[in-house]
mmCIF file of C-alpha atoms in Angstrom:
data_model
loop_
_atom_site.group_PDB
_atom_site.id
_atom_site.type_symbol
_atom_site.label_atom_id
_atom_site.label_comp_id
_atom_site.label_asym_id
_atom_site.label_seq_id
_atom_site.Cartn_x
_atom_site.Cartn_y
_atom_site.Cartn_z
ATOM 1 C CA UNK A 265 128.360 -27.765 67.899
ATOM 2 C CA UNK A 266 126.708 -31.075 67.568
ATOM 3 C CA UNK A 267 128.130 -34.284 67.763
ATOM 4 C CA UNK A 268 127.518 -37.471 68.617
ATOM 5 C CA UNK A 269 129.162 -39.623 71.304
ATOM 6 C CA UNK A 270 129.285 -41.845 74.079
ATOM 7 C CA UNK A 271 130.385 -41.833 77.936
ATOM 8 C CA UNK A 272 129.422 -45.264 78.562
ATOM 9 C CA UNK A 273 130.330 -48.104 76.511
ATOM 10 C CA UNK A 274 126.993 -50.072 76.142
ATOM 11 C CA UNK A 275 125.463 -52.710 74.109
ATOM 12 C CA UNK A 276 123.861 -50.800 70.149
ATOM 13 C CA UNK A 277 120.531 -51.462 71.129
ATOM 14 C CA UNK A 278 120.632 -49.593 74.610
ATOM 15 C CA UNK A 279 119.336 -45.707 73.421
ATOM 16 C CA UNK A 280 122.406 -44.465 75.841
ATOM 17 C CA UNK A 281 124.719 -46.327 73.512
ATOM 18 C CA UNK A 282 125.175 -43.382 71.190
ATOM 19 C CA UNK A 283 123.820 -39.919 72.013
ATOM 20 C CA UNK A 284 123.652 -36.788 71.093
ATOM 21 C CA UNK A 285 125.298 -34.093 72.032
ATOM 22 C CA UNK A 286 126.102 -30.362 71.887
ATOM 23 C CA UNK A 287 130.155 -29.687 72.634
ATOM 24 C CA UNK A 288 132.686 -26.930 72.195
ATOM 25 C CA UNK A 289 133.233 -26.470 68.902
ATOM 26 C CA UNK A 290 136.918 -26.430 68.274
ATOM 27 C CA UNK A 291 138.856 -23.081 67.884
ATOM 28 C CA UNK A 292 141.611 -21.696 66.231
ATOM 29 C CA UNK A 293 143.757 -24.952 65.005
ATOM 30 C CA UNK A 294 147.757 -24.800 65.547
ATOM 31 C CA UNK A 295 150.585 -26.802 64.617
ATOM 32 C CA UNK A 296 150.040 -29.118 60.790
ATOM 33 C CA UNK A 297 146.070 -29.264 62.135
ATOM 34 C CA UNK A 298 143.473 -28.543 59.794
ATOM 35 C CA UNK A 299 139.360 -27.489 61.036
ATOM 36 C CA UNK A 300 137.390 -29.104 59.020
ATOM 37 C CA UNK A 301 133.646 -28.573 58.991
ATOM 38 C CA UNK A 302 132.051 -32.242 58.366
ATOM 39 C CA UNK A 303 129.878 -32.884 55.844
ATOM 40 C CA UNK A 304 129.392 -36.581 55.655
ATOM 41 C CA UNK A 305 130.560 -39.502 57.658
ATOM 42 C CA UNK A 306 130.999 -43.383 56.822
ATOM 43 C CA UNK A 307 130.748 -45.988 59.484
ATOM 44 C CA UNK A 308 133.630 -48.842 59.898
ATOM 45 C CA UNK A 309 133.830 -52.041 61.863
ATOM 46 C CA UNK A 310 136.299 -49.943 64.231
ATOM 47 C CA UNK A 311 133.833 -48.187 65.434
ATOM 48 C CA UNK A 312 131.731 -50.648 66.677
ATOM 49 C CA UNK A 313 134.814 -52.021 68.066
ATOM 50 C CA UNK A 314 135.593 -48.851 69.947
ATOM 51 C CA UNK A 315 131.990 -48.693 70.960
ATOM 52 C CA UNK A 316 131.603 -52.113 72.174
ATOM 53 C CA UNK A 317 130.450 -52.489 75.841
ATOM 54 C CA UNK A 318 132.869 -52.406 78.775
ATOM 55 C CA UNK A 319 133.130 -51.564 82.437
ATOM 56 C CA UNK A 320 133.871 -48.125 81.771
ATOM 57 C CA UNK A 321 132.924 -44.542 81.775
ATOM 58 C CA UNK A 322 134.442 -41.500 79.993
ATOM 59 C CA UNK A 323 134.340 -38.694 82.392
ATOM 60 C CA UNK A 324 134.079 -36.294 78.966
ATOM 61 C CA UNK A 325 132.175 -37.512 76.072
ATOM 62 C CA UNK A 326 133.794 -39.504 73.606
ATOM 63 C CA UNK A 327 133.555 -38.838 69.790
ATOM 64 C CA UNK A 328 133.827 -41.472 67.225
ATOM 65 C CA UNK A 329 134.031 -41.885 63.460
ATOM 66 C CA UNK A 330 137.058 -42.276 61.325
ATOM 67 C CA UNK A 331 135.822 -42.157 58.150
ATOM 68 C CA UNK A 332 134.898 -38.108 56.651
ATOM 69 C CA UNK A 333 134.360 -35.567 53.891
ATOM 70 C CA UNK A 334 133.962 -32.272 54.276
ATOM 71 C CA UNK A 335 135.445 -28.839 53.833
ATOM 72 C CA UNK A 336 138.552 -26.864 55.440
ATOM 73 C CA UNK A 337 137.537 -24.133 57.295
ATOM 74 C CA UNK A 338 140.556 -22.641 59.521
ATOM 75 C CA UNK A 339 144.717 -23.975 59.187
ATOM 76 C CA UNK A 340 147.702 -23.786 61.542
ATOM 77 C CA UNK A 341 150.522 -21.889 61.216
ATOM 78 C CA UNK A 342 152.309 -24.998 59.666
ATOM 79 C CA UNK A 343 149.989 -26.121 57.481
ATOM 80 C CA UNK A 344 151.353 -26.395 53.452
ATOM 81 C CA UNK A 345 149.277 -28.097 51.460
ATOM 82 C CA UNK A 346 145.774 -27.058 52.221
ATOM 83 C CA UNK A 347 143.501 -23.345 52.650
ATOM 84 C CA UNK A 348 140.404 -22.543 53.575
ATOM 85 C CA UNK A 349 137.781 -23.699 51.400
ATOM 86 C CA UNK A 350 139.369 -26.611 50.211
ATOM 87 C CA UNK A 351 137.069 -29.903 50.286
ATOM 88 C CA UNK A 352 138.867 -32.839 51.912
ATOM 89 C CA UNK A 353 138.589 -36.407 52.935
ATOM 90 C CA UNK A 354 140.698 -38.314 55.583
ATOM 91 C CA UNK A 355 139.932 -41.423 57.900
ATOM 92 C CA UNK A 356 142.121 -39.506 60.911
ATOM 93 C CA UNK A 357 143.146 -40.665 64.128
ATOM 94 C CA UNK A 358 141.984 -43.203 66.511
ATOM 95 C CA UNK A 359 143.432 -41.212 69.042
ATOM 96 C CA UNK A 360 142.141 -37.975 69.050
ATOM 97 C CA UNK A 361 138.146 -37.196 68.629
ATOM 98 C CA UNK A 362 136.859 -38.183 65.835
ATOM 99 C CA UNK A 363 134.151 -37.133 63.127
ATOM 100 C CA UNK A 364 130.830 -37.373 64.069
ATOM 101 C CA UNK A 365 130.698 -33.590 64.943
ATOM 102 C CA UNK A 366 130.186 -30.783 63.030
ATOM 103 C CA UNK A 367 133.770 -29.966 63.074
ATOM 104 C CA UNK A 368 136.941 -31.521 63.875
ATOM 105 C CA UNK A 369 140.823 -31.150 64.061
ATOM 106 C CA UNK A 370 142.797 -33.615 61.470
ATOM 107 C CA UNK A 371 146.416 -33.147 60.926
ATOM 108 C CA UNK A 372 146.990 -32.161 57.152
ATOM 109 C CA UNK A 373 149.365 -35.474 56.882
ATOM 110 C CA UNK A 374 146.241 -37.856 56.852
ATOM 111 C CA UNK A 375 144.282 -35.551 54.756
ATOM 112 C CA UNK A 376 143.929 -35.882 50.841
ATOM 113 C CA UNK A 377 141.370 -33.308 48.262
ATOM 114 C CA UNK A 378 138.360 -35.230 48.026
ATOM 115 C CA UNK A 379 137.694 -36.544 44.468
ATOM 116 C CA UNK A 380 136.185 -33.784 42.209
ATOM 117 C CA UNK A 381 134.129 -36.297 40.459
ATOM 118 C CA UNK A 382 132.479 -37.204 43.666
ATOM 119 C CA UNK A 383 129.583 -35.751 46.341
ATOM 120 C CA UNK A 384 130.557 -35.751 49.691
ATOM 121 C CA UNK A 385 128.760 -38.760 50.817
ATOM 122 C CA UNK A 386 129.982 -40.915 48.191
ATOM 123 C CA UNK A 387 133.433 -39.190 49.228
ATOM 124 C CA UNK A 388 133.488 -40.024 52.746
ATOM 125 C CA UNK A 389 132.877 -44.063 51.856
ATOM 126 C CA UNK A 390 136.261 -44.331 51.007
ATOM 127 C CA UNK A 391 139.159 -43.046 53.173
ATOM 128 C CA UNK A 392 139.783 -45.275 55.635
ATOM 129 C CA UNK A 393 138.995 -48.530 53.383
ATOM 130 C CA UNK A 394 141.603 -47.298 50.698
ATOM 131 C CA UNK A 395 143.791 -46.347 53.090
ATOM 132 C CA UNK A 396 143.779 -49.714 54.395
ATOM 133 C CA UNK A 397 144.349 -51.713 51.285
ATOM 134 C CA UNK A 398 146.543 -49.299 49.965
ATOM 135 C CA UNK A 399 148.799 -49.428 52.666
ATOM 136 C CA UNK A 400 148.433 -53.464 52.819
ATOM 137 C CA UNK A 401 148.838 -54.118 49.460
ATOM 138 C CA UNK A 402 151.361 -51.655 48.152
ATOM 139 C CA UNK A 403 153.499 -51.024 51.050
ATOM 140 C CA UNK A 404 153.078 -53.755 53.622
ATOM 141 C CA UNK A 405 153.202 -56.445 50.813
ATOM 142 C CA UNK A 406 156.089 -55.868 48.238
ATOM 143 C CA UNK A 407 153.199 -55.728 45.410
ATOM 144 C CA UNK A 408 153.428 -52.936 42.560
ATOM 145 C CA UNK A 409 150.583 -50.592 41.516
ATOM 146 C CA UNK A 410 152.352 -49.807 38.000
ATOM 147 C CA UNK A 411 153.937 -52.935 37.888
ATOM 148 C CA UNK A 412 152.398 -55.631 35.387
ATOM 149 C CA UNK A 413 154.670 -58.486 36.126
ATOM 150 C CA UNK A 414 151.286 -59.196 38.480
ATOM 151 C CA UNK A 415 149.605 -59.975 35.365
ATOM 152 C CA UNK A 416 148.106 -63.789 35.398
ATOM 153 C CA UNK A 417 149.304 -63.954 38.869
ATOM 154 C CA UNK A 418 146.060 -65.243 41.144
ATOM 155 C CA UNK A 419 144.860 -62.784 44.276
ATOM 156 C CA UNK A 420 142.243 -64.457 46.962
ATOM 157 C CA UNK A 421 140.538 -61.578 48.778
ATOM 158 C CA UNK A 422 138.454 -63.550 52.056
ATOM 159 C CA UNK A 423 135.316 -61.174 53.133
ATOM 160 C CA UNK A 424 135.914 -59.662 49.386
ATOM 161 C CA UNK A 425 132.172 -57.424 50.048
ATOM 162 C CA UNK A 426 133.455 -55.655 53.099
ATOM 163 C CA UNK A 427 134.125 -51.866 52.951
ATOM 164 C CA UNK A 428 138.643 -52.607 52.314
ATOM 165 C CA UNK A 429 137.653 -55.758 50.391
ATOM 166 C CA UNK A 430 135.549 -53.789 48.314
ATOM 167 C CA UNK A 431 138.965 -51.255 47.626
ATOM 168 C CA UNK A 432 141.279 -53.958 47.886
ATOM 169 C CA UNK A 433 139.331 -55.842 44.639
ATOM 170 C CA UNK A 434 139.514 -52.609 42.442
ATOM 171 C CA UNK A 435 143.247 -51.995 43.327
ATOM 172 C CA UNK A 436 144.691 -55.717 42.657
ATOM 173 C CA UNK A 437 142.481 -56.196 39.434
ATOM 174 C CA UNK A 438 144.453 -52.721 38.140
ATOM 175 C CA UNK A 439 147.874 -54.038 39.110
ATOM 176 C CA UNK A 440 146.935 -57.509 37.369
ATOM 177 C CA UNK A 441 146.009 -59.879 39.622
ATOM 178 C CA UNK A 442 142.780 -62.530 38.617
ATOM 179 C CA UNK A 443 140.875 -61.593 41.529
ATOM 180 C CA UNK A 444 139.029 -64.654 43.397
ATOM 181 C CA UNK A 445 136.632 -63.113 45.941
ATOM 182 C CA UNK A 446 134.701 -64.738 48.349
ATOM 183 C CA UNK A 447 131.152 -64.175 49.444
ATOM 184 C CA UNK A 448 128.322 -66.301 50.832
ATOM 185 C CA UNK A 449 124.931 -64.686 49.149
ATOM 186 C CA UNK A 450 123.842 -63.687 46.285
ATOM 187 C CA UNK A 451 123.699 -59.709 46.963
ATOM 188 C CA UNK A 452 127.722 -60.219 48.222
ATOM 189 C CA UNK A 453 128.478 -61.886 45.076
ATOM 190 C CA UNK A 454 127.049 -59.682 42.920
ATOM 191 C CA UNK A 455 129.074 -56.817 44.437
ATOM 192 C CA UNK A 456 132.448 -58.265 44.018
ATOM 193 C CA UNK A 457 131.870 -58.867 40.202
ATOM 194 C CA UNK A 458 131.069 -55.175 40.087
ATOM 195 C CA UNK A 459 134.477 -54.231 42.250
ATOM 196 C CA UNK A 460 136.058 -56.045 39.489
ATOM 197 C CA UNK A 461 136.640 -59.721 40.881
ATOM 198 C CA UNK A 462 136.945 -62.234 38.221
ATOM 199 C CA UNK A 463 135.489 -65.163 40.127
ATOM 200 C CA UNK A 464 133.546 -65.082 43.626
ATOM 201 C CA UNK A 465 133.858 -68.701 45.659
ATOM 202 C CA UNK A 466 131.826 -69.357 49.085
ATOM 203 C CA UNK A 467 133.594 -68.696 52.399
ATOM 204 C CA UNK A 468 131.638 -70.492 54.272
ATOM 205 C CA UNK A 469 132.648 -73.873 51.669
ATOM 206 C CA UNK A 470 136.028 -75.437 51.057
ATOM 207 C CA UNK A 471 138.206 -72.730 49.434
ATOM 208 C CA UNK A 472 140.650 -75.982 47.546
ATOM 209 C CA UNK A 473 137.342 -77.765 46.137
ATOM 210 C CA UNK A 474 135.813 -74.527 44.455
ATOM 211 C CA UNK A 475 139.514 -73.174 43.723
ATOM 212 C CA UNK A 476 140.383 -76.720 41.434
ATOM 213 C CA UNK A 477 136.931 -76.337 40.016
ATOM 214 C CA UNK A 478 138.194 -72.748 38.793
ATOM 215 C CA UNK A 479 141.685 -74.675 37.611
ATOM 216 C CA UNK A 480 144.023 -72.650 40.105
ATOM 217 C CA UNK A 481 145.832 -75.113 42.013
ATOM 218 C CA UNK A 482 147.509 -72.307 44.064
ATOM 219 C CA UNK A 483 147.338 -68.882 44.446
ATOM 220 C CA UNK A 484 150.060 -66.234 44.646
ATOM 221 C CA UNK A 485 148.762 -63.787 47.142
ATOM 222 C CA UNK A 486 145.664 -63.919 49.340
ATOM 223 C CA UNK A 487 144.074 -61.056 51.920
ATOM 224 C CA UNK A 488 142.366 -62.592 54.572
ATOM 225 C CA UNK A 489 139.979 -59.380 55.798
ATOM 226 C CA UNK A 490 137.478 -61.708 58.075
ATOM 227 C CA UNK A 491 138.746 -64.019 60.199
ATOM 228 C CA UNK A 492 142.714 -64.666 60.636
ATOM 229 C CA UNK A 493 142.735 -68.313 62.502
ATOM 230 C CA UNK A 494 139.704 -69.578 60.677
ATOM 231 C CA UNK A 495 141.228 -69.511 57.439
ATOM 232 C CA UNK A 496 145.396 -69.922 58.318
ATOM 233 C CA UNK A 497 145.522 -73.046 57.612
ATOM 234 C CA UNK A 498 144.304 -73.092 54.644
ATOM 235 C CA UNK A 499 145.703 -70.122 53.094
ATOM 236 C CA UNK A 500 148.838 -72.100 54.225
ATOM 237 C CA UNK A 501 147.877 -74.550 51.801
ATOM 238 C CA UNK A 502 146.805 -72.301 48.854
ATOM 239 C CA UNK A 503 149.578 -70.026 48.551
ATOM 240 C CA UNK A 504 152.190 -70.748 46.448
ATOM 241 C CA UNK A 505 155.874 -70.826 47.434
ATOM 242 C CA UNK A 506 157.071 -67.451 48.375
ATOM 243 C CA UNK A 507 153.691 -66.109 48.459
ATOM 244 C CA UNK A 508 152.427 -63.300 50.361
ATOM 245 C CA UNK A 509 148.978 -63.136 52.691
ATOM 246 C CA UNK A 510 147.835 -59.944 54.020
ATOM 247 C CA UNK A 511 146.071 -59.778 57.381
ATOM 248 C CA UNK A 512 143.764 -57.191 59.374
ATOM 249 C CA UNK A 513 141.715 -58.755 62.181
ATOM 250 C CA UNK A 514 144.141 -59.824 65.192
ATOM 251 C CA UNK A 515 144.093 -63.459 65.861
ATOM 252 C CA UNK A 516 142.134 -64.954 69.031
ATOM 253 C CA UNK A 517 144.639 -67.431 69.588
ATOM 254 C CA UNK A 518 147.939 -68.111 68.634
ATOM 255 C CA UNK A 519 148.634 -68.795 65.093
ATOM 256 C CA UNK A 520 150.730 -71.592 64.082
ATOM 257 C CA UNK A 521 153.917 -70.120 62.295
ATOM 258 C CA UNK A 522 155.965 -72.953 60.903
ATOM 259 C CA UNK A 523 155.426 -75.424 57.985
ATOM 260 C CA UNK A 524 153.538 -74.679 55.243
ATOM 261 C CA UNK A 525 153.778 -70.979 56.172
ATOM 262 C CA UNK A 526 157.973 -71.936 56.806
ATOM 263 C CA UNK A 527 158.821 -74.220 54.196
ATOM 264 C CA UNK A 528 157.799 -72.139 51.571
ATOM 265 C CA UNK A 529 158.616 -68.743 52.741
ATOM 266 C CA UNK A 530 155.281 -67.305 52.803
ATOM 267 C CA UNK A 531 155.430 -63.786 54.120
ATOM 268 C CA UNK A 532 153.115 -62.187 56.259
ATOM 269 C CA UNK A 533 152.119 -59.111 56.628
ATOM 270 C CA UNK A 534 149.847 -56.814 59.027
ATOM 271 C CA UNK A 535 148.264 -53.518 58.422
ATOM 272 C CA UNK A 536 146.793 -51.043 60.683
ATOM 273 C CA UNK A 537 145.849 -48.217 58.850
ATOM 274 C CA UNK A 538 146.158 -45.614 62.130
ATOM 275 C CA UNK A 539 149.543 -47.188 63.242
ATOM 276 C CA UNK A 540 151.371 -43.822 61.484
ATOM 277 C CA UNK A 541 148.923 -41.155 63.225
ATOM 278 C CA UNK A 542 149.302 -43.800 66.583
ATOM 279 C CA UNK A 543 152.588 -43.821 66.514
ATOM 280 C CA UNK A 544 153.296 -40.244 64.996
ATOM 281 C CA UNK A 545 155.829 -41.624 62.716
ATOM 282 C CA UNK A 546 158.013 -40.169 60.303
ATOM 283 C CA UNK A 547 156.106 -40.745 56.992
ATOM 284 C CA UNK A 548 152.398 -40.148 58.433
ATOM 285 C CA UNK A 549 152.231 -37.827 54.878
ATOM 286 C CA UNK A 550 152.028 -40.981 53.169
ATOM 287 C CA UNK A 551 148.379 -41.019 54.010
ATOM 288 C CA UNK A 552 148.159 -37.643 52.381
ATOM 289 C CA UNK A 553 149.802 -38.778 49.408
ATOM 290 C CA UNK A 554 147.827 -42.502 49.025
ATOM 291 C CA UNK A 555 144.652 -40.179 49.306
ATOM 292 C CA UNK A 556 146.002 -37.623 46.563
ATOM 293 C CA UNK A 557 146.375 -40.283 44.399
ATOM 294 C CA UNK A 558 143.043 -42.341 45.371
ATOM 295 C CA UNK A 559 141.368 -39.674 44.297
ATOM 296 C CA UNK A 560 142.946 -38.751 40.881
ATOM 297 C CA UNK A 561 142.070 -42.431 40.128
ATOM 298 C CA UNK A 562 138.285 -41.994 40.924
ATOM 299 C CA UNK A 563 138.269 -38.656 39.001
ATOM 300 C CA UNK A 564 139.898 -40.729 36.224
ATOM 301 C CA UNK A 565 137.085 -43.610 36.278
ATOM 302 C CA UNK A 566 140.069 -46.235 37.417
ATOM 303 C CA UNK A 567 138.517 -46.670 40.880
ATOM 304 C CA UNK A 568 134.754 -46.474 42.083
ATOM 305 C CA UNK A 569 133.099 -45.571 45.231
ATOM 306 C CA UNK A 570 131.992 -48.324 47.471
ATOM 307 C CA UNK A 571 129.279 -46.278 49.261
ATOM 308 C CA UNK A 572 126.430 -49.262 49.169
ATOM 309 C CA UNK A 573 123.829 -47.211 51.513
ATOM 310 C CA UNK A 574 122.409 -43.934 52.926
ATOM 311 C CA UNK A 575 121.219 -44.232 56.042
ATOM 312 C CA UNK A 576 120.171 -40.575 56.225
ATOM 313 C CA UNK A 577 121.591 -37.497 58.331
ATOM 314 C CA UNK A 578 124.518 -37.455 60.664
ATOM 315 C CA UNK A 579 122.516 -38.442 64.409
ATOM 316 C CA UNK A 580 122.618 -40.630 67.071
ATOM 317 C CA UNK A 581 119.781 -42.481 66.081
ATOM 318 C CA UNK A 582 121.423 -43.251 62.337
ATOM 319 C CA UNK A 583 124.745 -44.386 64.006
ATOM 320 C CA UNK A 584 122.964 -46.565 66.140
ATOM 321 C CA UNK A 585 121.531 -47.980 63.113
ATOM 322 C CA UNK A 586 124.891 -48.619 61.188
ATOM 323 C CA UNK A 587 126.402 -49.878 64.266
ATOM 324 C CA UNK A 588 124.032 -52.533 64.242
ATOM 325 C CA UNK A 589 124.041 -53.477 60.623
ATOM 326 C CA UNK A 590 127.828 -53.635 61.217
ATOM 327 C CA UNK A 591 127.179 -55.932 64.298
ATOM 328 C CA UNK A 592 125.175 -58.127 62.144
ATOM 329 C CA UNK A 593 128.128 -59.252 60.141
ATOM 330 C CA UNK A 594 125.909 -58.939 56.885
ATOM 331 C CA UNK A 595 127.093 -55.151 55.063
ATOM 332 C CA UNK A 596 128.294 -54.815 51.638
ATOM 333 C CA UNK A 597 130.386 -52.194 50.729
ATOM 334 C CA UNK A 598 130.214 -48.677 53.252
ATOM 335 C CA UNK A 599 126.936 -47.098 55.346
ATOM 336 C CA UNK A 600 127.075 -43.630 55.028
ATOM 337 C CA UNK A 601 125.325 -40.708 56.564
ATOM 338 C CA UNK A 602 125.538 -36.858 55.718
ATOM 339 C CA UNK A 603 124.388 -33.401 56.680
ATOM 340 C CA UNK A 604 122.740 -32.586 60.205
ATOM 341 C CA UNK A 605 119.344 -32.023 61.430
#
């Protein structure tokens, strides 16, 4: 089959960063696995992350992509909830290949029916972003979905144009939260008022200035999705007493836990959306489930897709090409690619 891949880990600009390939194709799938032939992939900042350049070579190539839509084509014995045919979308597992191939093996836990209402492209934007701010949001967090006692409670979502910002201001605006987002130009803003935010502030500005200008003294829960020591202590600061502040991107120093983050009881929480498939932990059908649902709320018109470009068919050439739009710090919303040459 084809694929895409890597056996040395180089800088995106170097043409033996990404290449591709022709592999096995996988056989017969055992156990809860599902084959899935892949119709469309979406690019994350995890990728380039597993990409980046080190002193090291894979003796096999190595397949990336965690983000996919695309159609089940074979089941293992234990498989329940899914047959051939079926159209699916998952995010998968950072441990095992991943989806830049024509087809892959995904455990049926992490896999959800892709939204009817949706192509595959637009499908494959959104797995591994929802997952995220699903997860962080609704089960890291002690927030509520269904819950309105959120309403005229305040949300800040940091690096609110990013592929789980983009998620994460759709999901608090429909559990009640006023949604501040930040962004830093004029394309960013514009796509967090269409995720739903009510206000967009500057990141790269004082967040208390532009926040009093708004009239919120405080906030009652705040995401921080782009850089966790750059904005600690001030998120210390904002949030209100016994607030919450969600965080993705692992510190490069040590964070300062005590007061304000102390005195009021601020909790924080981490997410790491493949920690269940990592870890192989008891409720990895969770993932299944936050995708089932997901998707009924796209085919209901509650949530949209955050698929912002189309960078063309699945190739090395195209990855290299959202890898380095990734690298440049500067994407709204999700890069997608679909179909093969």
């Amino acid at each position: 089959m084809k694929a895409v891949g890597l056996t040395r880990y180089l800088p995106i600009d170097d043409p033996d960063s990404l290449l591709d390939l022709n592999v096995p194709t996988p056989g017969e799938p055992t156990g809860s696995d599902l084959r899935v032939r892949v119709h469309a992939v979406s690019v994350n900042p995890v990728d380039a992350k597993q990409r980046a350049p080190r002193a090291q070579e894979e003796p096999a190539p190595r397949i990336l992509g965690y983000d996919a839509a695309g159609v089940v084509e074979a089941v293992g014995p234990e498989v329940t909830a899914f047959a051939p045919g079926d159209e699916v979308y998952y995010a998968g597992d950072v441990t095992r290949p991943g989806c830049n191939a024509q087809w892959q093996w995904v455990d049926e836990r992490l896999v959800g029916r892709k939204p009817a209402t949706l192509d595959f492209a637009d499908a494959a934007a959104l797995p591994l972003t929802a997952l995220t701010a699903w997860e962080l949001l609704f089960q890291r967090m002690p927030l509520q979905f269904d819950d309105r006692r959120h309403a005229g409670q305040v949300m800040l979502i940091i690096g609110g144009a990013g592929g789980v910002g983009s998620i994460a201001i759709q999901l608090a605006r429909h559990a009640g939260f006023t949604v501040v987002a930040t962004a830093s130009r004029e394309a960013s803003v514009q796509w967090c008022r269409q995720m739903g935010a009510a206000h967009v502030i500057d990141h790269r500005q004082a967040l208390p200035a532009q926040l009093q200008a708004l009239g919120i003294s405080q906030v009652h829960a705040a995401l921080n999705l782009a850089d966790t020591d750059q904005y600690w202590d001030v998120l210390g600061e904002l949030l209100a007493p016994q607030g919450h502040v969600g965080l993705v991107v692992e510190p490069r120093g040590a964070l300062k836990i005590g007061d304000p983050y102390k005195a009021k009881c601020i909790g924080i929480h981490w997410e790491f959306m493949f920690a269940r498939a990592k870890f192989r932990t008891a409720d990895m059908i969770e993932q299944h489930r936050i995708l089932s649902r997901v998707a009924s709320l796209v085919d209901a018109g509650a949530l949209r897709s955050t698929r912002s470009a189309h960078l063309g068919t699945i190739n090395a050439a195209h990855l290299r090409q959202a890898h380095r739009e990734l690298e440049s710090g500067r994407v709204i919303g999700k890069l997608v690619l679909s179909g093969w040459d």
